[in-house]
CSV table of C-alpha atoms and ligand atoms in Angstrom, one decimal:
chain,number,residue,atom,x,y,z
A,1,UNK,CA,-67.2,18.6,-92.9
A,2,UNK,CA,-65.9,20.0,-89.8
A,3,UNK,CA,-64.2,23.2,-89.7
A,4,UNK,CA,-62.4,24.2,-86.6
A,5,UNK,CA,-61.9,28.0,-85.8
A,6,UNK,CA,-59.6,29.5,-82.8
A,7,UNK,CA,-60.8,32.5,-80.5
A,8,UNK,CA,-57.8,34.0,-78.1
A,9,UNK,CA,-59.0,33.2,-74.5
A,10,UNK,CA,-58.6,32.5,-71.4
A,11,UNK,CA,-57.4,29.9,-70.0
A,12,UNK,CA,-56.3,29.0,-74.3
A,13,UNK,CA,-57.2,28.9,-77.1
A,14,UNK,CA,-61.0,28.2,-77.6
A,15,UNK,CA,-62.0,25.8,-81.0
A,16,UNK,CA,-65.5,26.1,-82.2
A,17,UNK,CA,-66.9,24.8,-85.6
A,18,UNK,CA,-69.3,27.5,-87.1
A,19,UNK,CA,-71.8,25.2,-87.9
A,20,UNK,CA,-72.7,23.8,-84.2
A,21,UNK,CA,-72.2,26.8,-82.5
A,22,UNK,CA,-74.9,29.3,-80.8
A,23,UNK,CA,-75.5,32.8,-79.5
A,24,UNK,CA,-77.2,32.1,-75.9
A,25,UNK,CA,-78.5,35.6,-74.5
A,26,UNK,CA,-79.6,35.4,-71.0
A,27,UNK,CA,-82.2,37.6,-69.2
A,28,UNK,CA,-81.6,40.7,-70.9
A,29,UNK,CA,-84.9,42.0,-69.6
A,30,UNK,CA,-86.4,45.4,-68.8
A,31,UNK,CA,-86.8,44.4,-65.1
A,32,UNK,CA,-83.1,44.0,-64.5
A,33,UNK,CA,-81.8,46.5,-67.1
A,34,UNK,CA,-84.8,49.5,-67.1
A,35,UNK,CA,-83.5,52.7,-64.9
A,36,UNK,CA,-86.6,52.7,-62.4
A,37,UNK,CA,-87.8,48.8,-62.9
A,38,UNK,CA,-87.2,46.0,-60.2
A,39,UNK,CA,-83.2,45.4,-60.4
A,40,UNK,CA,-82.8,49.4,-59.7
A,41,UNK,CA,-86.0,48.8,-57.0
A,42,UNK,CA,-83.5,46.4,-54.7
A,43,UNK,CA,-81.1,49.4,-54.6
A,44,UNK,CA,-78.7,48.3,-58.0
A,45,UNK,CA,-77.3,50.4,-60.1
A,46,UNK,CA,-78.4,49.5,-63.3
A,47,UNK,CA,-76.0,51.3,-65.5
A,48,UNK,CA,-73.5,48.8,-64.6
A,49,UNK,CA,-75.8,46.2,-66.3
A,50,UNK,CA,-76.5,48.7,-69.2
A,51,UNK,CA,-72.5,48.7,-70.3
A,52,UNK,CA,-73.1,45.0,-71.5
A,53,UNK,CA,-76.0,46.6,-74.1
A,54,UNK,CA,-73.8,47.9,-76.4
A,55,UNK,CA,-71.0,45.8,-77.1
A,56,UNK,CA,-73.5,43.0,-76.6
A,57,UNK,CA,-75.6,44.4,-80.0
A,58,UNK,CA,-72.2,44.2,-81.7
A,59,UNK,CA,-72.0,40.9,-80.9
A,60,UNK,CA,-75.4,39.6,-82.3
A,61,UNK,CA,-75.1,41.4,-85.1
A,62,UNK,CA,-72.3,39.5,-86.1
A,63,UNK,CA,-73.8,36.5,-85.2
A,64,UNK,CA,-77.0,36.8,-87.4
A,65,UNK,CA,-74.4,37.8,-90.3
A,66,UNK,CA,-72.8,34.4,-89.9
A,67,UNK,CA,-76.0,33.1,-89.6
A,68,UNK,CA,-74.8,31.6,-86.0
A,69,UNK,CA,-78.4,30.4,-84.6
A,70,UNK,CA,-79.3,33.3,-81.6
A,71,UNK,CA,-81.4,32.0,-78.1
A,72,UNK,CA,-82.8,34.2,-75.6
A,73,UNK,CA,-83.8,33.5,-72.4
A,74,UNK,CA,-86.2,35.4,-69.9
A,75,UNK,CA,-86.9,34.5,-66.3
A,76,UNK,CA,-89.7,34.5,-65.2
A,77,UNK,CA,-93.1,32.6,-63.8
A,78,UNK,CA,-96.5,32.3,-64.4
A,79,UNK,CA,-99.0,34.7,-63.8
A,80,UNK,CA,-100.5,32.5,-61.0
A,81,UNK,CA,-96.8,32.1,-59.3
A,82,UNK,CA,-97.8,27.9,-59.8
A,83,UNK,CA,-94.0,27.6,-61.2
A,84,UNK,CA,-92.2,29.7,-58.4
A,85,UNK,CA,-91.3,27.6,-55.4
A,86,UNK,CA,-92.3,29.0,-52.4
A,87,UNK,CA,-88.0,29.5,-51.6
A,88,UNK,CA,-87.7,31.9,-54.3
A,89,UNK,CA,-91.1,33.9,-53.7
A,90,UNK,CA,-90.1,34.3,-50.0
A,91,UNK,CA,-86.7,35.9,-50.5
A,92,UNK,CA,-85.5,39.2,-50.2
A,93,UNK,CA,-87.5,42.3,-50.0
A,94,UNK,CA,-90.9,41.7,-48.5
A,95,UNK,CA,-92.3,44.8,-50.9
A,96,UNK,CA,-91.1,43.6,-54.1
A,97,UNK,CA,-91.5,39.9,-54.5
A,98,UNK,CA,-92.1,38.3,-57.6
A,99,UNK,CA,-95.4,38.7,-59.0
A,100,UNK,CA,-95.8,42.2,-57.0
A,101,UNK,CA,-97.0,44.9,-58.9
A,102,UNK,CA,-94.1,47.2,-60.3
A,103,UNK,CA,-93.1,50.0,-62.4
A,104,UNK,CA,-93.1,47.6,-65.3
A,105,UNK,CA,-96.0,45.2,-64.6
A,106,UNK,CA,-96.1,42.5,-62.1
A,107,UNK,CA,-92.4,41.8,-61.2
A,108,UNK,CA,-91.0,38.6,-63.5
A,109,UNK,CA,-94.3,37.7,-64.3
A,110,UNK,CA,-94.6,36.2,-68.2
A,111,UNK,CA,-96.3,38.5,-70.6
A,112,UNK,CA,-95.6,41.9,-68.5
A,113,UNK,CA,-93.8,44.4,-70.2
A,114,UNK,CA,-91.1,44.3,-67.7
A,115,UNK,CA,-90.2,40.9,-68.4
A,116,UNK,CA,-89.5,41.3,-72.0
A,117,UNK,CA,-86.3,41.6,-73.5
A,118,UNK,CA,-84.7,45.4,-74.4
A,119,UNK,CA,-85.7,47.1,-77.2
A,120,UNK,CA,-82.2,47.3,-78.3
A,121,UNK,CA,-81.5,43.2,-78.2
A,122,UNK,CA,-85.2,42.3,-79.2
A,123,UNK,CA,-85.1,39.0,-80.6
A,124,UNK,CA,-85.5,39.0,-84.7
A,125,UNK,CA,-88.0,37.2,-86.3
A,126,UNK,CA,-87.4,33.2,-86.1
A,127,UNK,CA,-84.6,33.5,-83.1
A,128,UNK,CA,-85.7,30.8,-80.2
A,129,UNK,CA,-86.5,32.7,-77.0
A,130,UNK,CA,-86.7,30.6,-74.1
A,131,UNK,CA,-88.6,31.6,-70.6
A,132,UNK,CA,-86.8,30.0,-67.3
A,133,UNK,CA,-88.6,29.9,-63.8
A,134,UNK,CA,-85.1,29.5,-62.3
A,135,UNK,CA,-81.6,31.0,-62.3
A,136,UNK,CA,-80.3,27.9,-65.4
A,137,UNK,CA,-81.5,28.4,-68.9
A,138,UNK,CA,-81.4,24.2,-69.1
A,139,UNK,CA,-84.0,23.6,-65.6
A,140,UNK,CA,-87.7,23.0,-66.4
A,141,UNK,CA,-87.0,24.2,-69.9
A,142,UNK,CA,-86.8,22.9,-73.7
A,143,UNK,CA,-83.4,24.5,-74.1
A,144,UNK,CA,-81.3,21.0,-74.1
A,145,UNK,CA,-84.0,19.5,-77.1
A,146,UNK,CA,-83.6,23.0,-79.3
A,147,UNK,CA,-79.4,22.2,-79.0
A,148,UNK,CA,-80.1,19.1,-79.9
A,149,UNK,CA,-82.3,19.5,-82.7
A,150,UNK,CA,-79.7,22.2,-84.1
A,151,UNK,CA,-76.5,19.6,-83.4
A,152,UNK,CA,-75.3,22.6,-81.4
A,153,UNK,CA,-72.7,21.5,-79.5
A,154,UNK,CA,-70.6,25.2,-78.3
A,155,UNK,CA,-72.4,28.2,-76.3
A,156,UNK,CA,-70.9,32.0,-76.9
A,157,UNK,CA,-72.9,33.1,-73.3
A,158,UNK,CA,-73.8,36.8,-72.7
A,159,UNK,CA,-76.2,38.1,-70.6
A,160,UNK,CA,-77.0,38.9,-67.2
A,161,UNK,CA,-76.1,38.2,-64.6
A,162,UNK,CA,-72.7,36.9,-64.5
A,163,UNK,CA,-73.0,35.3,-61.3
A,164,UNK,CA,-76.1,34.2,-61.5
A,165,UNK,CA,-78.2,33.0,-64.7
A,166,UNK,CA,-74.9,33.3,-66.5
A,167,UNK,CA,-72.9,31.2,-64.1
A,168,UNK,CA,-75.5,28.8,-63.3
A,169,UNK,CA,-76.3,28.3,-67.1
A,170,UNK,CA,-72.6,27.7,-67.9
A,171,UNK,CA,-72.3,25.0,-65.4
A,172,UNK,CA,-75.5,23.4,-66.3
A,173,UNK,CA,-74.3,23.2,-70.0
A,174,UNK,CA,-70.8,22.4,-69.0
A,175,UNK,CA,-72.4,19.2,-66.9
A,176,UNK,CA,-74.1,18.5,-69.9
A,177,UNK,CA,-71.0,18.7,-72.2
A,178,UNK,CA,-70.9,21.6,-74.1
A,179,UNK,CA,-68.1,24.0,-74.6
A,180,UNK,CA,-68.9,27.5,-73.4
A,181,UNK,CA,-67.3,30.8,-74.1
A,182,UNK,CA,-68.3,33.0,-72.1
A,183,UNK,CA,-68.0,36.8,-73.6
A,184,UNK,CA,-66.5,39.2,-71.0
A,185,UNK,CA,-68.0,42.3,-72.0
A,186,UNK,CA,-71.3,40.9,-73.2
A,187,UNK,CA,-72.0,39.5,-69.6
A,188,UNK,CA,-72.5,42.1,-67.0
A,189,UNK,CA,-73.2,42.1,-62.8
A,190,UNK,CA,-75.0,44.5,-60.7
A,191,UNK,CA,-71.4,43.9,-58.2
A,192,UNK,CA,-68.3,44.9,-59.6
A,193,UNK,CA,-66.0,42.8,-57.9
A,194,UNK,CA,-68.7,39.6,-58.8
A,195,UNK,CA,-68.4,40.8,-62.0
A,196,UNK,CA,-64.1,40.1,-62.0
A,197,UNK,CA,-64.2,37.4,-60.0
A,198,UNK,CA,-67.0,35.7,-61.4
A,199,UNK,CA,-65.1,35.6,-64.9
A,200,UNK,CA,-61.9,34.5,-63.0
A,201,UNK,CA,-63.8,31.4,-62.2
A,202,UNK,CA,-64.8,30.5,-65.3
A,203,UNK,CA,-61.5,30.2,-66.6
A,204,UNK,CA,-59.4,29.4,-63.7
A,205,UNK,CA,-57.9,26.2,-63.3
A,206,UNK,CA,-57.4,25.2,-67.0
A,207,UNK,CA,-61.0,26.8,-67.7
A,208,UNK,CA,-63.0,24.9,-65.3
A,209,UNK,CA,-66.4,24.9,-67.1
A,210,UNK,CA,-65.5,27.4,-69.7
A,211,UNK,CA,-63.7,30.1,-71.8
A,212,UNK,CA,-63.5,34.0,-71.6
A,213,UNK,CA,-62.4,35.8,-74.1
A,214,UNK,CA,-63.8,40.1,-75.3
A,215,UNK,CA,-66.4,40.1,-77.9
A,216,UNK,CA,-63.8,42.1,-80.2
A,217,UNK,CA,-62.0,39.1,-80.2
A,218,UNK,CA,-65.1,37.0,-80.9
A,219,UNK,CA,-66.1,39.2,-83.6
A,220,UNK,CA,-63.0,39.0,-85.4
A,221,UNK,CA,-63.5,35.2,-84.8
A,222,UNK,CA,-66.8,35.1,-86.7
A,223,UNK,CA,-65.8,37.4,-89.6
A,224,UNK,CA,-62.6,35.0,-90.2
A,225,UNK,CA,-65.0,32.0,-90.3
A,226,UNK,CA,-67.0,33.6,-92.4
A,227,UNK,CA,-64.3,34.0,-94.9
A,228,UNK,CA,-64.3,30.3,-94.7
A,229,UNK,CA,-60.7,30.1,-93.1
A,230,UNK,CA,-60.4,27.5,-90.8
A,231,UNK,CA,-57.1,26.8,-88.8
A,232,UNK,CA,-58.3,22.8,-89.8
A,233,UNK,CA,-60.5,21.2,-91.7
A,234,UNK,CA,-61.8,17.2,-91.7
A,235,UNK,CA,-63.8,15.2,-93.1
A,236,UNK,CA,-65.8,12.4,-91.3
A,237,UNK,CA,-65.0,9.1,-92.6
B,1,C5J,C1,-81.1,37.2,-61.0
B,1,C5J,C2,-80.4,36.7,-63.3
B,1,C5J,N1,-80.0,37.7,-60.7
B,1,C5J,N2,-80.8,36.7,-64.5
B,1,C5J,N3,-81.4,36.8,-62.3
B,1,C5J,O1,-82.0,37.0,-60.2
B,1,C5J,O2,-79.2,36.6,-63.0
C-alpha cells in the first residue's frame, strides 16, 4: 500500500510516502563546523554553519521515531590523496590543502578526527554513513545501490553546504529521479546571501530539482504520518 503524505513548500505542495522516503545528512563534519578547524581556517565564520545543528537534531530525531531510514555523508579522500584529482588538491589556499596537517588531523582525510561527523548528529548505530571524494553524495560512491536496496525513492536533504554538497547532491538525485525536499533550516552556507539564493533556486521555476519547506513544517509532516493519516491511500493492483 502506498500512502501519500503532504508537506507545505515551496514551489507546492510536496507528496512523500513514509515508507520510501530517507533522511540524507551531508557533510556535517568537524572540519567545516569545529570553531578553529579548516572551514574557520579559509577565514568562514562557522557559526553561520553551526545554526543548522540545532534544528537539524530536531529533525533526525523525528526521523529515527518514524523509523525514516537516516544517511550521512562525509567528504573526504584517502590518506594517500590516490582519490583527489589533482584540480581539487591544487585549489585555494596553498597552506591548507587537503591532506595538510590541521588543527583536527590531516585536512578531509578519512579516519582523522576532523573528518567525522559532530558529536551532536553522530550517526546511531545501524544508520548508513557514506564517505564522498567529491562535492555529490551519488559520484564514486554506493549511495544510488543503498536507495535502491531500501526502494527509497524521496530525499529530505540537510546538510552542509547549501551551495555546494547540498546543491550538487540534489541535482545529482534529481537527474537520477528522485524527489528532494530540501529542509531550509537544516541546510546551512558559510555566505549568507548563497545561503537565500541558493534555496531560491531549488524551488524556483515550479521547483526545478526540488522542494523547500522549514523542518517545523517537516516535523509536523512526520508526526501526522506517523498517526497513520494519509491525505490518500492506494493499493497496487
Ligand atoms: C565544500 C561541502 N564546501 N560539503 N564541501 O567544500 O559543501
Amino acid at each position: 500500500m502506498t500512502a501519500v503524505h503532504e508537506i507545505p513548500a515551496q514551489p507546492g505542495p510536496f507528496t512523500f510516502d513514509p515508507h520510501t522516503v530517507a533522511l540524507l545528512v551531508i557533510d556535517m563534519q568537524r572540519d567545516f563546523l569545529l570553531p578553529g578547524g579548516f572551514g574557520e581556517s579559509l577565514g568562514n565564520d562557522v557559526a553561520l554553519l553551526r545554526t543548522v545543528i540545532d534544528p537539524l537534531a530536531g529533525l533526525l530525531a523525528a526521523a529515527r521515531e518514524c523509523g525514516i531510514p537516516v544517511i550521512h555523508t562525509r567528504e573526504g579522500h584517502l590518506p594517500d590523496l590516490s582519490d583527489c584529482p589533482p584540480a581539487k588538491l591544487l585549489r585555494g589556499n596553498p597552506s591548507q590543502r587537503i591532506g595538510d596537517p590541521g588543527r583536527f588531523g590531516r585536512i578531509l582525510i578519512r579516519g582523522e578526527y576532523g573528518h567525522d561527523i559532530i558529536d551532536e548528529l553522530a550517526p546511531a548505530p545501524g544508520e548508513v554513513v557514506i564517505d564522498k571524494p567529491g562535492k555529490g553524495a551519488f559520484y564514486a560512491t554506493e549511495l544510488e545501490a543503498v536507495l535502491n536496496d531500501n526502494e527509497i525513492q524521496t530525499l529530505f536533504v540537510t546538510g552542509v553546504t547549501t551551495e555546494v554538497c547540498v546543491h550538487t547532491t540534489v541535482r545529482e538525485a534529481n537527474d537520477r529521479g528522485y524527489e528532494c525536499l530540501v529542509v531550509s533550516d537544516c541546510v546551512g552556507s558559510y555566505f549568507p546571501e548563497f545561503q537565500r539564493v541558493g534555496l531560491e533556486m531549488i524551488a524556483a521555476q515550479g521547483g526545478i530539482f526540488g522542494w523547500v519547506a522549514p523542518s517545523a513544517t517537516v516535523i509536523g509532516a512526520l508526526s501526522t504520518a506517523a498517526s497513520n493519516t494519509p491525505v490518500s491511500s492506494t493499493t497496487p493492483a
